PDB file of C-alpha atoms in Angstrom:
ATOM      1  CA  UNK A   1      62.383  11.196   6.904  1.00 78.00           C
ATOM      2  CA  UNK A   2      65.433  11.684   4.664  1.00 81.00           C
ATOM      3  CA  UNK A   3      67.613   9.000   6.325  1.00 83.00           C
ATOM      4  CA  UNK A   4      64.624   6.657   6.425  1.00 87.00           C
ATOM      5  CA  UNK A   5      64.035   7.097   2.686  1.00 89.00           C
ATOM      6  CA  UNK A   6      67.717   6.455   1.972  1.00 88.00           C
ATOM      7  CA  UNK A   7      67.439   3.274   4.007  1.00 86.00           C
ATOM      8  CA  UNK A   8      64.425   2.183   1.950  1.00 87.00           C
ATOM      9  CA  UNK A   9      66.280   2.797  -1.321  1.00 85.00           C
ATOM     10  CA  UNK A  10      69.175   0.673  -0.073  1.00 87.00           C
ATOM     11  CA  UNK A  11      66.757  -2.122   0.826  1.00 86.00           C
ATOM     12  CA  UNK A  12      65.191  -2.024  -2.646  1.00 85.00           C
ATOM     13  CA  UNK A  13      68.568  -2.440  -4.342  1.00 85.00           C
ATOM     14  CA  UNK A  14      70.205  -4.768  -1.810  1.00 84.00           C
ATOM     15  CA  UNK A  15      68.868  -7.955  -3.439  1.00 82.00           C
ATOM     16  CA  UNK A  16      68.788  -9.340  -6.972  1.00 87.00           C
ATOM     17  CA  UNK A  17      64.998  -9.572  -7.065  1.00 89.00           C
ATOM     18  CA  UNK A  18      64.406  -6.044  -8.365  1.00 91.00           C
ATOM     19  CA  UNK A  19      66.486  -6.477 -11.516  1.00 93.00           C
ATOM     20  CA  UNK A  20      65.405 -10.094 -12.079  1.00 95.00           C
ATOM     21  CA  UNK A  21      61.752  -9.038 -12.100  1.00 95.00           C
ATOM     22  CA  UNK A  22      62.615  -6.010 -14.236  1.00 96.00           C
ATOM     23  CA  UNK A  23      64.306  -8.144 -16.907  1.00 97.00           C
ATOM     24  CA  UNK A  24      61.418 -10.623 -16.919  1.00 97.00           C
ATOM     25  CA  UNK A  25      58.931  -7.768 -17.220  1.00 97.00           C
ATOM     26  CA  UNK A  26      60.750  -6.167 -20.154  1.00 97.00           C
ATOM     27  CA  UNK A  27      61.068  -9.493 -21.994  1.00 97.00           C
ATOM     28  CA  UNK A  28      57.459 -10.498 -21.346  1.00 97.00           C
ATOM     29  CA  UNK A  29      55.974  -7.134 -22.240  1.00 97.00           C
ATOM     30  CA  UNK A  30      58.109  -6.805 -25.369  1.00 97.00           C
ATOM     31  CA  UNK A  31      57.039 -10.268 -26.542  1.00 97.00           C
ATOM     32  CA  UNK A  32      53.346  -9.653 -25.852  1.00 95.00           C
ATOM     33  CA  UNK A  33      53.460  -6.234 -27.539  1.00 95.00           C
ATOM     34  CA  UNK A  34      55.063  -7.784 -30.617  1.00 95.00           C
ATOM     35  CA  UNK A  35      52.409 -10.510 -30.773  1.00 93.00           C
ATOM     36  CA  UNK A  36      49.576  -8.020 -30.280  1.00 91.00           C
ATOM     37  CA  UNK A  37      50.981  -5.588 -32.854  1.00 91.00           C
ATOM     38  CA  UNK A  38      51.278  -8.356 -35.431  1.00 91.00           C
ATOM     39  CA  UNK A  39      47.786  -9.654 -34.621  1.00 87.00           C
ATOM     40  CA  UNK A  40      46.206  -6.308 -35.485  1.00 84.00           C
ATOM     41  CA  UNK A  41      48.509  -5.426 -38.360  1.00 79.00           C
ATOM     42  CA  UNK A  42      47.242  -5.097 -41.957  1.00 73.00           C
ATOM     43  CA  UNK A  43      49.638  -7.866 -42.987  1.00 71.00           C
ATOM     44  CA  UNK A  44      48.254 -10.400 -40.503  1.00 62.00           C
ATOM     45  CA  UNK A  45      44.652  -9.616 -41.428  1.00 58.00           C
ATOM     46  CA  UNK A  46      45.310  -9.556 -45.159  1.00 57.00           C
ATOM     47  CA  UNK A  47      44.574  -5.863 -45.503  1.00 53.00           C
ATOM     48  CA  UNK A  48      45.939  -3.781 -48.334  1.00 47.00           C
ATOM     49  CA  UNK A  49      45.845  -0.456 -46.542  1.00 48.00           C
ATOM     50  CA  UNK A  50      44.104   1.455 -43.774  1.00 46.00           C
ATOM     51  CA  UNK A  51      43.520   0.285 -40.232  1.00 49.00           C
ATOM     52  CA  UNK A  52      42.100  -3.186 -39.665  1.00 54.00           C
ATOM     53  CA  UNK A  53      40.630  -2.257 -36.263  1.00 59.00           C
ATOM     54  CA  UNK A  54      37.499  -0.215 -35.524  1.00 58.00           C
ATOM     55  CA  UNK A  55      38.748   3.051 -34.098  1.00 61.00           C
ATOM     56  CA  UNK A  56      41.681   3.240 -36.489  1.00 71.00           C
ATOM     57  CA  UNK A  57      45.392   3.349 -35.769  1.00 79.00           C
ATOM     58  CA  UNK A  58      44.830   5.123 -32.468  1.00 83.00           C
ATOM     59  CA  UNK A  59      42.878   2.122 -31.157  1.00 83.00           C
ATOM     60  CA  UNK A  60      45.723  -0.175 -32.186  1.00 86.00           C
ATOM     61  CA  UNK A  61      48.434   1.798 -30.443  1.00 90.00           C
ATOM     62  CA  UNK A  62      46.296   2.108 -27.313  1.00 89.00           C
ATOM     63  CA  UNK A  63      45.927  -1.654 -27.239  1.00 89.00           C
ATOM     64  CA  UNK A  64      49.612  -2.360 -27.924  1.00 93.00           C
ATOM     65  CA  UNK A  65      51.309   0.441 -26.016  1.00 94.00           C
ATOM     66  CA  UNK A  66      49.205   0.001 -22.845  1.00 93.00           C
ATOM     67  CA  UNK A  67      49.874  -3.729 -22.481  1.00 94.00           C
ATOM     68  CA  UNK A  68      52.305  -3.097 -19.622  1.00 94.00           C
ATOM     69  CA  UNK A  69      49.599  -1.249 -17.688  1.00 94.00           C
ATOM     70  CA  UNK A  70      46.916  -3.866 -18.410  1.00 90.00           C
ATOM     71  CA  UNK A  71      49.040  -7.030 -18.070  1.00 91.00           C
ATOM     72  CA  UNK A  72      52.432  -6.115 -16.596  1.00 93.00           C
ATOM     73  CA  UNK A  73      51.225  -4.330 -13.462  1.00 96.00           C
ATOM     74  CA  UNK A  74      51.877  -7.563 -11.596  1.00 95.00           C
ATOM     75  CA  UNK A  75      55.627  -6.799 -11.531  1.00 96.00           C
ATOM     76  CA  UNK A  76      55.633  -3.413  -9.749  1.00 96.00           C
ATOM     77  CA  UNK A  77      52.929  -4.732  -7.423  1.00 97.00           C
ATOM     78  CA  UNK A  78      55.210  -7.660  -6.519  1.00 96.00           C
ATOM     79  CA  UNK A  79      58.101  -5.316  -5.752  1.00 95.00           C
ATOM     80  CA  UNK A  80      55.795  -3.293  -3.520  1.00 96.00           C
ATOM     81  CA  UNK A  81      54.716  -6.436  -1.675  1.00 97.00           C
ATOM     82  CA  UNK A  82      58.302  -7.618  -1.226  1.00 95.00           C
ATOM     83  CA  UNK A  83      59.353  -4.269   0.279  1.00 93.00           C
ATOM     84  CA  UNK A  84      57.374  -5.148   3.416  1.00 93.00           C
ATOM     85  CA  UNK A  85      56.923  -8.911   3.423  1.00 95.00           C
ATOM     86  CA  UNK A  86      60.641  -9.398   2.791  1.00 92.00           C
ATOM     87  CA  UNK A  87      61.380  -7.660   6.072  1.00 92.00           C
ATOM     88  CA  UNK A  88      58.951  -9.887   7.944  1.00 91.00           C
ATOM     89  CA  UNK A  89      60.321 -12.994   6.265  1.00 90.00           C
ATOM     90  CA  UNK A  90      63.957 -12.216   7.042  1.00 88.00           C
ATOM     91  CA  UNK A  91      63.197 -10.684  10.476  1.00 88.00           C
ATOM     92  CA  UNK A  92      64.782  -7.337   9.550  1.00 89.00           C
ATOM     93  CA  UNK A  93      61.512  -5.619  10.461  1.00 90.00           C
ATOM     94  CA  UNK A  94      62.585  -5.807  14.121  1.00 89.00           C
ATOM     95  CA  UNK A  95      65.701  -3.736  13.435  1.00 89.00           C
ATOM     96  CA  UNK A  96      63.682  -1.324  11.297  1.00 88.00           C
ATOM     97  CA  UNK A  97      61.174  -0.676  14.085  1.00 90.00           C
ATOM     98  CA  UNK A  98      63.907  -0.405  16.713  1.00 87.00           C
ATOM     99  CA  UNK A  99      65.590   2.262  14.605  1.00 87.00           C
ATOM    100  CA  UNK A 100      62.289   4.026  13.845  1.00 88.00           C
ATOM    101  CA  UNK A 101      59.648   3.205  16.484  1.00 89.00           C
ATOM    102  CA  UNK A 102      57.034   5.329  14.684  1.00 91.00           C
ATOM    103  CA  UNK A 103      55.528   2.592  12.548  1.00 92.00           C
ATOM    104  CA  UNK A 104      53.326   4.932  10.537  1.00 94.00           C
ATOM    105  CA  UNK A 105      56.481   6.778   9.528  1.00 94.00           C
ATOM    106  CA  UNK A 106      58.089   3.527   8.357  1.00 94.00           C
ATOM    107  CA  UNK A 107      55.038   2.666   6.255  1.00 95.00           C
ATOM    108  CA  UNK A 108      54.930   6.171   4.784  1.00 95.00           C
ATOM    109  CA  UNK A 109      58.625   5.935   3.901  1.00 94.00           C
ATOM    110  CA  UNK A 110      57.988   2.669   2.077  1.00 95.00           C
ATOM    111  CA  UNK A 111      55.166   4.265   0.094  1.00 96.00           C
ATOM    112  CA  UNK A 112      57.168   7.384  -0.796  1.00 95.00           C
ATOM    113  CA  UNK A 113      60.339   5.384  -1.417  1.00 92.00           C
ATOM    114  CA  UNK A 114      58.408   3.136  -3.777  1.00 92.00           C
ATOM    115  CA  UNK A 115      57.568   5.965  -6.187  1.00 95.00           C
ATOM    116  CA  UNK A 116      61.003   6.082  -7.944  1.00 94.00           C
ATOM    117  CA  UNK A 117      60.985   2.282  -8.140  1.00 95.00           C
ATOM    118  CA  UNK A 118      57.506   2.378  -9.641  1.00 96.00           C
ATOM    119  CA  UNK A 119      58.631   4.955 -12.179  1.00 97.00           C
ATOM    120  CA  UNK A 120      61.546   2.740 -13.180  1.00 97.00           C
ATOM    121  CA  UNK A 121      59.276  -0.246 -13.715  1.00 97.00           C
ATOM    122  CA  UNK A 122      56.726   1.932 -15.470  1.00 97.00           C
ATOM    123  CA  UNK A 123      59.282   3.325 -17.896  1.00 97.00           C
ATOM    124  CA  UNK A 124      60.898  -0.058 -18.570  1.00 97.00           C
ATOM    125  CA  UNK A 125      57.636  -1.931 -19.123  1.00 97.00           C
ATOM    126  CA  UNK A 126      56.006   0.789 -21.195  1.00 97.00           C
ATOM    127  CA  UNK A 127      58.968   1.390 -23.471  1.00 97.00           C
ATOM    128  CA  UNK A 128      59.377  -2.364 -23.989  1.00 97.00           C
ATOM    129  CA  UNK A 129      55.837  -2.367 -25.367  1.00 97.00           C
ATOM    130  CA  UNK A 130      56.350   0.794 -27.401  1.00 97.00           C
ATOM    131  CA  UNK A 131      59.747  -0.232 -28.783  1.00 96.00           C
ATOM    132  CA  UNK A 132      58.836  -3.738 -29.927  1.00 97.00           C
ATOM    133  CA  UNK A 133      55.265  -2.833 -30.804  1.00 95.00           C
ATOM    134  CA  UNK A 134      56.313   0.099 -32.993  1.00 95.00           C
ATOM    135  CA  UNK A 135      58.895  -1.988 -34.855  1.00 95.00           C
ATOM    136  CA  UNK A 136      56.374  -4.749 -35.584  1.00 94.00           C
ATOM    137  CA  UNK A 137      53.667  -2.280 -36.633  1.00 92.00           C
ATOM    138  CA  UNK A 138      56.022  -0.466 -38.984  1.00 92.00           C
ATOM    139  CA  UNK A 139      57.292  -3.738 -40.460  1.00 92.00           C
ATOM    140  CA  UNK A 140      53.798  -5.090 -41.112  1.00 88.00           C
ATOM    141  CA  UNK A 141      52.224  -2.064 -42.739  1.00 83.00           C
ATOM    142  CA  UNK A 142      50.818  -0.338 -39.669  1.00 85.00           C
ATOM    143  CA  UNK A 143      51.412   3.165 -38.345  1.00 88.00           C
ATOM    144  CA  UNK A 144      53.280   3.270 -35.009  1.00 92.00           C
ATOM    145  CA  UNK A 145      52.262   6.941 -34.591  1.00 92.00           C
ATOM    146  CA  UNK A 146      55.433   7.827 -32.683  1.00 93.00           C
ATOM    147  CA  UNK A 147      55.222  11.467 -33.739  1.00 92.00           C
ATOM    148  CA  UNK A 148      51.687  11.859 -32.434  1.00 92.00           C
ATOM    149  CA  UNK A 149      50.947  13.715 -29.199  1.00 94.00           C
ATOM    150  CA  UNK A 150      48.280  11.108 -28.474  1.00 91.00           C
ATOM    151  CA  UNK A 151      50.932   8.390 -28.408  1.00 94.00           C
ATOM    152  CA  UNK A 152      53.105  10.216 -25.899  1.00 95.00           C
ATOM    153  CA  UNK A 153      50.085  10.912 -23.714  1.00 95.00           C
ATOM    154  CA  UNK A 154      49.370   7.164 -23.715  1.00 94.00           C
ATOM    155  CA  UNK A 155      53.002   6.441 -22.802  1.00 95.00           C
ATOM    156  CA  UNK A 156      52.931   8.883 -19.893  1.00 97.00           C
ATOM    157  CA  UNK A 157      49.646   7.505 -18.588  1.00 97.00           C
ATOM    158  CA  UNK A 158      50.932   3.931 -18.778  1.00 96.00           C
ATOM    159  CA  UNK A 159      54.010   4.871 -16.719  1.00 97.00           C
ATOM    160  CA  UNK A 160      51.764   6.554 -14.149  1.00 97.00           C
ATOM    161  CA  UNK A 161      49.497   3.502 -13.881  1.00 97.00           C
ATOM    162  CA  UNK A 162      52.427   1.168 -13.243  1.00 97.00           C
ATOM    163  CA  UNK A 163      53.865   3.531 -10.629  1.00 97.00           C
ATOM    164  CA  UNK A 164      50.565   3.550  -8.762  1.00 98.00           C
ATOM    165  CA  UNK A 165      50.485  -0.244  -8.816  1.00 97.00           C
ATOM    166  CA  UNK A 166      53.702  -0.382  -6.801  1.00 97.00           C
ATOM    167  CA  UNK A 167      51.970   1.649  -4.079  1.00 97.00           C
ATOM    168  CA  UNK A 168      49.069  -0.797  -4.128  1.00 98.00           C
ATOM    169  CA  UNK A 169      51.630  -3.579  -3.666  1.00 97.00           C
ATOM    170  CA  UNK A 170      53.069  -1.861  -0.582  1.00 97.00           C
ATOM    171  CA  UNK A 171      49.547  -1.661   0.816  1.00 97.00           C
ATOM    172  CA  UNK A 172      48.977  -5.369   0.201  1.00 97.00           C
ATOM    173  CA  UNK A 173      52.277  -6.135   1.923  1.00 96.00           C
ATOM    174  CA  UNK A 174      51.169  -4.142   4.962  1.00 96.00           C
ATOM    175  CA  UNK A 175      47.835  -5.952   5.001  1.00 96.00           C
ATOM    176  CA  UNK A 176      49.245  -9.469   4.453  1.00 96.00           C
ATOM    177  CA  UNK A 177      52.764  -9.709   5.982  1.00 93.00           C
ATOM    178  CA  UNK A 178      53.231 -13.368   5.046  1.00 95.00           C
ATOM    179  CA  UNK A 179      55.165 -13.216   1.771  1.00 95.00           C
ATOM    180  CA  UNK A 180      53.812 -16.406   0.228  1.00 96.00           C
ATOM    181  CA  UNK A 181      50.228 -15.584   1.174  1.00 97.00           C
ATOM    182  CA  UNK A 182      50.505 -12.033  -0.201  1.00 97.00           C
ATOM    183  CA  UNK A 183      52.001 -13.162  -3.522  1.00 96.00           C
ATOM    184  CA  UNK A 184      49.485 -16.000  -3.953  1.00 97.00           C
ATOM    185  CA  UNK A 185      46.624 -13.595  -3.194  1.00 96.00           C
ATOM    186  CA  UNK A 186      47.913 -11.097  -5.754  1.00 96.00           C
ATOM    187  CA  UNK A 187      48.393 -13.763  -8.431  1.00 95.00           C
ATOM    188  CA  UNK A 188      45.024 -15.394  -7.799  1.00 95.00           C
ATOM    189  CA  UNK A 189      43.134 -12.113  -7.929  1.00 94.00           C
ATOM    190  CA  UNK A 190      44.914 -10.412 -10.812  1.00 91.00           C
ATOM    191  CA  UNK A 191      45.386 -13.456 -13.053  1.00 90.00           C
ATOM    192  CA  UNK A 192      42.154 -15.360 -12.443  1.00 92.00           C
ATOM    193  CA  UNK A 193      39.453 -13.698 -10.361  1.00 92.00           C
ATOM    194  CA  UNK A 194      39.526 -10.205 -11.845  1.00 91.00           C
ATOM    195  CA  UNK A 195      39.878 -11.211 -15.537  1.00 88.00           C
ATOM    196  CA  UNK A 196      36.920 -13.572 -15.172  1.00 89.00           C
ATOM    197  CA  UNK A 197      34.929 -10.885 -13.358  1.00 88.00           C
ATOM    198  CA  UNK A 198      35.721  -8.228 -15.974  1.00 85.00           C
ATOM    199  CA  UNK A 199      34.606 -10.525 -18.784  1.00 82.00           C
ATOM    200  CA  UNK A 200      31.579 -11.942 -16.980  1.00 84.00           C
ATOM    201  CA  UNK A 201      30.090  -9.011 -15.078  1.00 82.00           C
ATOM    202  CA  UNK A 202      29.066  -6.979 -18.176  1.00 75.00           C
ATOM    203  CA  UNK A 203      26.701  -9.840 -19.038  1.00 76.00           C
ATOM    204  CA  UNK A 204      24.313  -8.600 -16.339  1.00 82.00           C
ATOM    205  CA  UNK A 205      22.694  -5.175 -16.289  1.00 76.00           C
ATOM    206  CA  UNK A 206      24.536  -3.865 -13.233  1.00 77.00           C
ATOM    207  CA  UNK A 207      27.789  -5.743 -13.793  1.00 77.00           C
ATOM    208  CA  UNK A 208      29.612  -3.251 -15.991  1.00 75.00           C
ATOM    209  CA  UNK A 209      29.228  -0.510 -13.384  1.00 82.00           C
ATOM    210  CA  UNK A 210      30.851  -2.830 -10.836  1.00 87.00           C
ATOM    211  CA  UNK A 211      33.624  -4.075 -13.140  1.00 86.00           C
ATOM    212  CA  UNK A 212      34.999  -0.592 -13.803  1.00 89.00           C
ATOM    213  CA  UNK A 213      35.816  -0.216 -10.098  1.00 93.00           C
ATOM    214  CA  UNK A 214      38.067  -3.289  -9.970  1.00 93.00           C
ATOM    215  CA  UNK A 215      41.806  -2.540  -9.501  1.00 94.00           C
ATOM    216  CA  UNK A 216      42.862  -3.706 -12.962  1.00 93.00           C
ATOM    217  CA  UNK A 217      40.121  -1.644 -14.581  1.00 92.00           C
ATOM    218  CA  UNK A 218      41.308   1.369 -12.585  1.00 94.00           C
ATOM    219  CA  UNK A 219      44.824   0.874 -13.984  1.00 94.00           C
ATOM    220  CA  UNK A 220      43.418   0.645 -17.508  1.00 93.00           C
ATOM    221  CA  UNK A 221      41.504   3.876 -16.917  1.00 94.00           C
ATOM    222  CA  UNK A 222      44.730   5.622 -15.932  1.00 96.00           C
ATOM    223  CA  UNK A 223      46.497   4.284 -19.041  1.00 93.00           C
ATOM    224  CA  UNK A 224      43.602   5.249 -21.296  1.00 87.00           C
ATOM    225  CA  UNK A 225      42.616   1.830 -22.601  1.00 78.00           C
ATOM    226  CA  UNK A 226      43.550  -1.826 -22.877  1.00 75.00           C
ATOM    227  CA  UNK A 227      42.725  -4.950 -24.817  1.00 70.00           C
ATOM    228  CA  UNK A 228      39.660  -5.292 -22.556  1.00 70.00           C
ATOM    229  CA  UNK A 229      38.350  -2.120 -24.206  1.00 66.00           C
ATOM    230  CA  UNK A 230      38.159  -4.025 -27.487  1.00 64.00           C
ATOM    231  CA  UNK A 231      35.367  -6.070 -25.931  1.00 64.00           C
ATOM    232  CA  UNK A 232      33.327  -2.958 -25.246  1.00 59.00           C
ATOM    233  CA  UNK A 233      33.941  -2.711 -21.492  1.00 69.00           C
ATOM    234  CA  UNK A 234      33.742   0.839 -20.188  1.00 79.00           C
ATOM    235  CA  UNK A 235      36.326   2.543 -17.985  1.00 86.00           C
ATOM    236  CA  UNK A 236      36.401   5.391 -15.495  1.00 90.00           C
ATOM    237  CA  UNK A 237      37.959   8.687 -16.609  1.00 93.00           C
ATOM    238  CA  UNK A 238      41.683   9.028 -15.985  1.00 95.00           C
ATOM    239  CA  UNK A 239      41.293  11.021 -12.761  1.00 96.00           C
ATOM    240  CA  UNK A 240      38.841   8.396 -11.500  1.00 96.00           C
ATOM    241  CA  UNK A 241      41.349   5.627 -12.164  1.00 96.00           C
ATOM    242  CA  UNK A 242      44.122   7.528 -10.368  1.00 97.00           C
ATOM    243  CA  UNK A 243      41.875   8.224  -7.377  1.00 98.00           C
ATOM    244  CA  UNK A 244      40.713   4.607  -7.238  1.00 97.00           C
ATOM    245  CA  UNK A 245      44.216   3.086  -7.330  1.00 97.00           C
ATOM    246  CA  UNK A 246      45.400   5.563  -4.701  1.00 98.00           C
ATOM    247  CA  UNK A 247      42.308   4.668  -2.698  1.00 98.00           C
ATOM    248  CA  UNK A 248      43.124   0.961  -2.843  1.00 98.00           C
ATOM    249  CA  UNK A 249      46.721   1.694  -1.753  1.00 97.00           C
ATOM    250  CA  UNK A 250      45.516   3.929   1.090  1.00 97.00           C
ATOM    251  CA  UNK A 251      42.841   1.529   2.363  1.00 98.00           C
ATOM    252  CA  UNK A 252      45.171  -1.477   2.311  1.00 97.00           C
ATOM    253  CA  UNK A 253      47.919   0.553   4.021  1.00 97.00           C
ATOM    254  CA  UNK A 254      45.658   1.981   6.722  1.00 97.00           C
ATOM    255  CA  UNK A 255      44.125  -1.382   7.565  1.00 97.00           C
ATOM    256  CA  UNK A 256      47.599  -2.926   7.593  1.00 96.00           C
ATOM    257  CA  UNK A 257      48.890  -0.164   9.849  1.00 95.00           C
ATOM    258  CA  UNK A 258      46.236  -0.784  12.486  1.00 94.00           C
ATOM    259  CA  UNK A 259      46.368  -4.581  12.266  1.00 93.00           C
ATOM    260  CA  UNK A 260      49.683  -6.077  11.113  1.00 88.00           C
ATOM    261  CA  UNK A 261      51.926  -3.164  12.086  1.00 89.00           C
ATOM    262  CA  UNK A 262      50.287  -2.715  15.490  1.00 88.00           C
ATOM    263  CA  UNK A 263      51.253  -6.159  16.690  1.00 85.00           C
ATOM    264  CA  UNK A 264      54.313  -6.996  18.720  1.00 77.00           C
ATOM    265  CA  UNK A 265      57.269  -7.956  16.511  1.00 73.00           C
ATOM    266  CA  UNK A 266      59.428 -10.836  17.706  1.00 62.00           C
TER     267      UNK A 266
END
């Protein structure tokens, strides 16, 4: 497994895509965190002191500091998808399977090898939100709460959520080997279908119980909150979110293993 993992690390870093997506993620998350921090700052709302949001300063930092987990999870998921679909697109999957005929072992190596990459994206995205968000909060009369244990728990949970999303991406790549189809499916679901579902389902009596089991809601549960929480939507406990995201990654990977990865590779 060791040589196979080293091979996976080399594949991750052999193209420019990983750092291009990382830079875009950091810039996007930093910008959105700055906007969100200013939106809920006492200065923007004309306050003369105290927190302008129900739930106090802790609610503000949860909203701002977890933006990467609630909006930026697309980036680690994309890297996870590319780790498999890129091989199918460029036909390197044939060489990979010739070198390691045990296809389950190859898939497992991609999942394990994705963890450090997920951590890197999780740290970069989360600290972009924390860095810019804290500066804006401090400059506009808010409390960034950087010395609070609650804040550092939120940071750690956000990093974990983003790491898990990379594993989900690997699973999607195993399930849908066509790169364009996999990326379009991810974008359509995460940017349109799920947001609409999370906002619309709570309108019916049973809808909120369904909405909390969606992948994005699971990531928010791991992180401990999101801007969706401001609308009163409920979340699973942290352990439930972790189990659910791992479950999605496992189900996608297992189905992909016995469908896509069982076929003859030409």
